[in-house]
mmCIF file of C-alpha atoms in Angstrom:
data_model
loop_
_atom_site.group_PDB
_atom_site.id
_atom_site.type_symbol
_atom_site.label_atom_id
_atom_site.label_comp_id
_atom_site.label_asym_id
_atom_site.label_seq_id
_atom_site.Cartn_x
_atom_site.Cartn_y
_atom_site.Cartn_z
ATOM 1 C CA UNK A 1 -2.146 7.926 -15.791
ATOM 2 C CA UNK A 2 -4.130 4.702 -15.231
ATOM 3 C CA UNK A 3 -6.870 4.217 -12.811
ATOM 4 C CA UNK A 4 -5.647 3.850 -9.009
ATOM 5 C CA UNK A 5 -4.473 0.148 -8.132
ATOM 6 C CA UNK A 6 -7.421 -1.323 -6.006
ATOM 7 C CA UNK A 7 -7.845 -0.639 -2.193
ATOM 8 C CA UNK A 8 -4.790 2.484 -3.005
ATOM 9 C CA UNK A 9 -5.465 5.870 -1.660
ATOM 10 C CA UNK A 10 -3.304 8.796 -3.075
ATOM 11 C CA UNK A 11 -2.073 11.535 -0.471
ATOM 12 C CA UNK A 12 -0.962 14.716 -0.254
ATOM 13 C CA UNK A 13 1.643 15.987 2.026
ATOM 14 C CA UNK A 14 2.091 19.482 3.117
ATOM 15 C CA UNK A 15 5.169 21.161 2.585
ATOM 16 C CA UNK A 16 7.175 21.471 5.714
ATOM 17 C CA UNK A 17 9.619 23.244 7.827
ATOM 18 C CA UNK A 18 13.488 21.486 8.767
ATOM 19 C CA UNK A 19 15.883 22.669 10.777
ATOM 20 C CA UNK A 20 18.803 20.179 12.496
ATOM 21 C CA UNK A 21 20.172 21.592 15.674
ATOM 22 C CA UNK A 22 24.124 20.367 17.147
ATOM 23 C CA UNK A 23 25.476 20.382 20.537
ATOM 24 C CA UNK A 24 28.758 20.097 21.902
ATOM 25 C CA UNK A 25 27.422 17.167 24.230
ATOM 26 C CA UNK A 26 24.261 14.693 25.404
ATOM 27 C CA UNK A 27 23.496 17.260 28.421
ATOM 28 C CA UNK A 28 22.910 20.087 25.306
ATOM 29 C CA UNK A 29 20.798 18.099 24.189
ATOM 30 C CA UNK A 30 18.678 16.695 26.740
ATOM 31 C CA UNK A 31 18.198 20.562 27.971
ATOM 32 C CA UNK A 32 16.956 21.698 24.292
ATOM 33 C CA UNK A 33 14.672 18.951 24.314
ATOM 34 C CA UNK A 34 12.972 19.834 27.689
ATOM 35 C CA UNK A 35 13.072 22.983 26.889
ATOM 36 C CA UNK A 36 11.021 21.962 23.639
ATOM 37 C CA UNK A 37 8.552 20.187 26.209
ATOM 38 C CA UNK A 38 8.116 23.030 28.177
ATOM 39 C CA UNK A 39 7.244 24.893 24.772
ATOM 40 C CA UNK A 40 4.520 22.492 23.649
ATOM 41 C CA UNK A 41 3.049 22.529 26.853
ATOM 42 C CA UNK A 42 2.455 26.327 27.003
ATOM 43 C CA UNK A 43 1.645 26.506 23.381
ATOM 44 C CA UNK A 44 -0.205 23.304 22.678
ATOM 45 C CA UNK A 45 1.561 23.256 19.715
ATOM 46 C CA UNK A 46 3.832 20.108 18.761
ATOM 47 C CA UNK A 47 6.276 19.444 16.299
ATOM 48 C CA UNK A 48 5.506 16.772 13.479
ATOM 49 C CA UNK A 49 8.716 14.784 13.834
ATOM 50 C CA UNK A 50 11.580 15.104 16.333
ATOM 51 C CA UNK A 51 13.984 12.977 15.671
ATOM 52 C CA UNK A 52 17.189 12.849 17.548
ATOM 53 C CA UNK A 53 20.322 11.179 18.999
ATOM 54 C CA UNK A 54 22.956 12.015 21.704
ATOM 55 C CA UNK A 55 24.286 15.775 20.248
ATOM 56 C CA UNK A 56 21.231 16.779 17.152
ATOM 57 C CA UNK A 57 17.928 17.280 16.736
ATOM 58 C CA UNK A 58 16.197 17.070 13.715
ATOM 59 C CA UNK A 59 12.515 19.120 14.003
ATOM 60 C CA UNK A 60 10.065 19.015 10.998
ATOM 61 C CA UNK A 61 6.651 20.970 11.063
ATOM 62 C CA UNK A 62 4.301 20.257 8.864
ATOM 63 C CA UNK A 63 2.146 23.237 7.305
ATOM 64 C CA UNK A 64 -0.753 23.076 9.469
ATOM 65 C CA UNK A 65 -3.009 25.316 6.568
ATOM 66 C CA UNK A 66 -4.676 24.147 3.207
ATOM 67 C CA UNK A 67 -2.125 26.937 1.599
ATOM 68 C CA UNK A 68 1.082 26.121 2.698
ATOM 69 C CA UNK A 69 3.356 27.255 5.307
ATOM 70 C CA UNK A 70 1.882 30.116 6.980
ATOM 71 C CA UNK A 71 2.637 32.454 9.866
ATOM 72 C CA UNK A 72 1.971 29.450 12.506
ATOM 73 C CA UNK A 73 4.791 27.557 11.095
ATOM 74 C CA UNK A 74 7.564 30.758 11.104
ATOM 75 C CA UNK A 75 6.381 31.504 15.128
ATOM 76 C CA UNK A 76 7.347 28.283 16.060
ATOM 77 C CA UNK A 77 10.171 27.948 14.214
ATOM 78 C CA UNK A 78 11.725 31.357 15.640
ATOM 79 C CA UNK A 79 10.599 30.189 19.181
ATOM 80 C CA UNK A 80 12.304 26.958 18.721
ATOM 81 C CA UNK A 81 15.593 29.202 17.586
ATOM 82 C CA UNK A 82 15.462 31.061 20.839
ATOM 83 C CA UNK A 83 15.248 28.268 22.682
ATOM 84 C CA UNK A 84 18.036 26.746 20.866
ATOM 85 C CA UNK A 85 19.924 30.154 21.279
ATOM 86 C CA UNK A 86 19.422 29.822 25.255
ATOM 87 C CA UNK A 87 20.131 26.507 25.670
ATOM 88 C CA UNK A 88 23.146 25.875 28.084
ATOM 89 C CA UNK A 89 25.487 23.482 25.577
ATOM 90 C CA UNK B 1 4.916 35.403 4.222
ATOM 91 C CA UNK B 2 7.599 36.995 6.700
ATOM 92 C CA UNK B 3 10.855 35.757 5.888
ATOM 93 C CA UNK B 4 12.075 32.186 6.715
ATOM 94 C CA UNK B 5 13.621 31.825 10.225
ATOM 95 C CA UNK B 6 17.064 31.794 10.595
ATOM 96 C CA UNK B 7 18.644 27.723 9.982
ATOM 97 C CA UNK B 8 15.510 27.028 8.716
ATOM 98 C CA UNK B 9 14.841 24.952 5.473
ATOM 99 C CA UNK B 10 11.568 24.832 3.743
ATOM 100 C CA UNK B 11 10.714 21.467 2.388
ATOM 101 C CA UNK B 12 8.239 19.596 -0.071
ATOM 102 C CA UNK B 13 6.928 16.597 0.614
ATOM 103 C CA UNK B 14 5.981 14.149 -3.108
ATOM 104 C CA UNK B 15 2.203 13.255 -2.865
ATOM 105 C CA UNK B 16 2.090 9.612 -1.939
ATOM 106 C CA UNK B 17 -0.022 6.267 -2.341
ATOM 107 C CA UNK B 18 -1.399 4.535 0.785
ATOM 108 C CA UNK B 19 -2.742 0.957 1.853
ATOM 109 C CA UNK B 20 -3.647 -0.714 4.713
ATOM 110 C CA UNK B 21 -3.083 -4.632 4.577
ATOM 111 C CA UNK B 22 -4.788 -6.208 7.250
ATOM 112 C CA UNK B 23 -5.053 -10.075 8.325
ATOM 113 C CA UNK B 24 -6.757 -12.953 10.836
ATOM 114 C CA UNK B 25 -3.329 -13.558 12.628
ATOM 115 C CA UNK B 26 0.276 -12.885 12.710
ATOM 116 C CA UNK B 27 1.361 -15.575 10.499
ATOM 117 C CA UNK B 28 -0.494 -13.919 7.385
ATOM 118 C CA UNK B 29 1.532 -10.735 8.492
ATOM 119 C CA UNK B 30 4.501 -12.475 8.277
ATOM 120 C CA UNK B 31 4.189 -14.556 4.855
ATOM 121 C CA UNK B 32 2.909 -10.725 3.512
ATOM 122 C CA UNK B 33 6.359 -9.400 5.013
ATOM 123 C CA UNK B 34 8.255 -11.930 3.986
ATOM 124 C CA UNK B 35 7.028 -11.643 0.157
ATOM 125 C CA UNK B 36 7.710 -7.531 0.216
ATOM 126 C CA UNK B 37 10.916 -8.737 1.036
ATOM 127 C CA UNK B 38 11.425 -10.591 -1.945
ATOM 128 C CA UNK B 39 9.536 -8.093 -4.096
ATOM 129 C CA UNK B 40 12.347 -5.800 -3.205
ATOM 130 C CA UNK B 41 15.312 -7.780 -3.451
ATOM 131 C CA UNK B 42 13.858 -8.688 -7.129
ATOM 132 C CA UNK B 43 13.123 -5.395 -8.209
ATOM 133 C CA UNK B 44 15.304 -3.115 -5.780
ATOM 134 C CA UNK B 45 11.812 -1.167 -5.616
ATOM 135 C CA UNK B 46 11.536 -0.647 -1.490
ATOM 136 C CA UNK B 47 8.289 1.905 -0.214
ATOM 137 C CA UNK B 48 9.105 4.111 1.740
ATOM 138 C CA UNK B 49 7.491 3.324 4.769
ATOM 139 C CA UNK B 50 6.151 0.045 5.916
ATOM 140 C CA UNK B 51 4.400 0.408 9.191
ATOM 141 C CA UNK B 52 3.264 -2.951 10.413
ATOM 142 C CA UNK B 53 1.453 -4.523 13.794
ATOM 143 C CA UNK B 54 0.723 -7.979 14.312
ATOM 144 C CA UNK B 55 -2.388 -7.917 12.127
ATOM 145 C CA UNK B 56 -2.150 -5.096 9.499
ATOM 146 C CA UNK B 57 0.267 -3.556 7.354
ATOM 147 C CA UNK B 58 0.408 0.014 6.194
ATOM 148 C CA UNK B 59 2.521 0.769 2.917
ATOM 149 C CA UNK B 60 3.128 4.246 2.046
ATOM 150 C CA UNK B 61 4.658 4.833 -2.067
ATOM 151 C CA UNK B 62 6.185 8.087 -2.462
ATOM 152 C CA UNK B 63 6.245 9.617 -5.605
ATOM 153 C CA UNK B 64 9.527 9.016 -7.278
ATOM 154 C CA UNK B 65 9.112 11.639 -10.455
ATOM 155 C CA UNK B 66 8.633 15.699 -10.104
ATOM 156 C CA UNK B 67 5.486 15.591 -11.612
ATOM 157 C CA UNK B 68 3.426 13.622 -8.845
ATOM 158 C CA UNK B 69 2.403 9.971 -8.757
ATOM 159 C CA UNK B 70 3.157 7.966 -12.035
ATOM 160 C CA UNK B 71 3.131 4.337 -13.515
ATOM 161 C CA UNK B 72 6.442 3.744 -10.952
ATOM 162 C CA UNK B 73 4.385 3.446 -8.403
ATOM 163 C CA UNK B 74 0.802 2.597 -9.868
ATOM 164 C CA UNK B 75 2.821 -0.671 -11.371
ATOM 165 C CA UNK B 76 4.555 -0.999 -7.421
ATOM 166 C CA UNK B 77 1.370 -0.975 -6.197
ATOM 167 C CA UNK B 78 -0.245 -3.433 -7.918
ATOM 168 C CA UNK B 79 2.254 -5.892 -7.770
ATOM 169 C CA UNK B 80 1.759 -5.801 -3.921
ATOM 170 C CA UNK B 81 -1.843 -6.219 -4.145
ATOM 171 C CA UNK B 82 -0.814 -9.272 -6.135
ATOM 172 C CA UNK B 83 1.128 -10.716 -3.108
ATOM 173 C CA UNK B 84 -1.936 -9.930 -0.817
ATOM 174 C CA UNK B 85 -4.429 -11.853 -2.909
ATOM 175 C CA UNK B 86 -1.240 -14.580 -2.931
ATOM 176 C CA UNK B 87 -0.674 -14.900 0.718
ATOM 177 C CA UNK B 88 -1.949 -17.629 2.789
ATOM 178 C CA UNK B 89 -3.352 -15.889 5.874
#
């Protein structure tokens, strides 16, 4: 490979976690996502990237360890599904 | 690793190439803008993220091949810096 272009840095990502979530309506929605606040609040941890419209949300967490995805990444993600799971639709 | 949540996708993310592009005023942002534009009509190579303010620019190249960061982008990447030496500021 030739030499990096001038001024270019190169970057590594870390793998992630994705999961899209559906509802029937906007007031699903609206509920998951407070219920996500509520989560990040207590926990102080935040999804990477939400990214959503009136009936899905799209969450991505990034691996927060050197490694890979770790043990940090699979809590959250099951305590998102549970929240998804009690979310009035 | 416990096992991956339920709905839950794991993802990798291509290493990338970053630069900022930063200028005096918002008219050198533009004319920079304006010649990315044109880059990518000519070539149909688009980055994957431009992330711009008045004054700066931030281009982010994702890796296009499985095997990391390769002349695609070194050669995309350099032709940019081209139109930043180019544009009046």
């Amino acid at each position: 490979m030739t030499e990096l272009p001038e001024g270019w840095e190169a970057r590594n990502q870390p793998p992630t976690l994705f999961r899209r979530f559906e509802f029937e309506r906007y007031s699903g929605t609206r509920n998951f996502l407070d219920a996500l606040a509520a989560l990040a609040e207590e926990t102080g941890l935040h999804p990477q990237n939400i990214n959503f419209s009136s009936t899905y949300v799209n969450i991505t967490l990034d691996a927060s360890q050197e490694g890979g995805l770790s043990e940090a990444e699979f809590g959250l993600a099951t305590r998102i599904n549970l929240l998804y799971e009690q979310t009035e639709n």
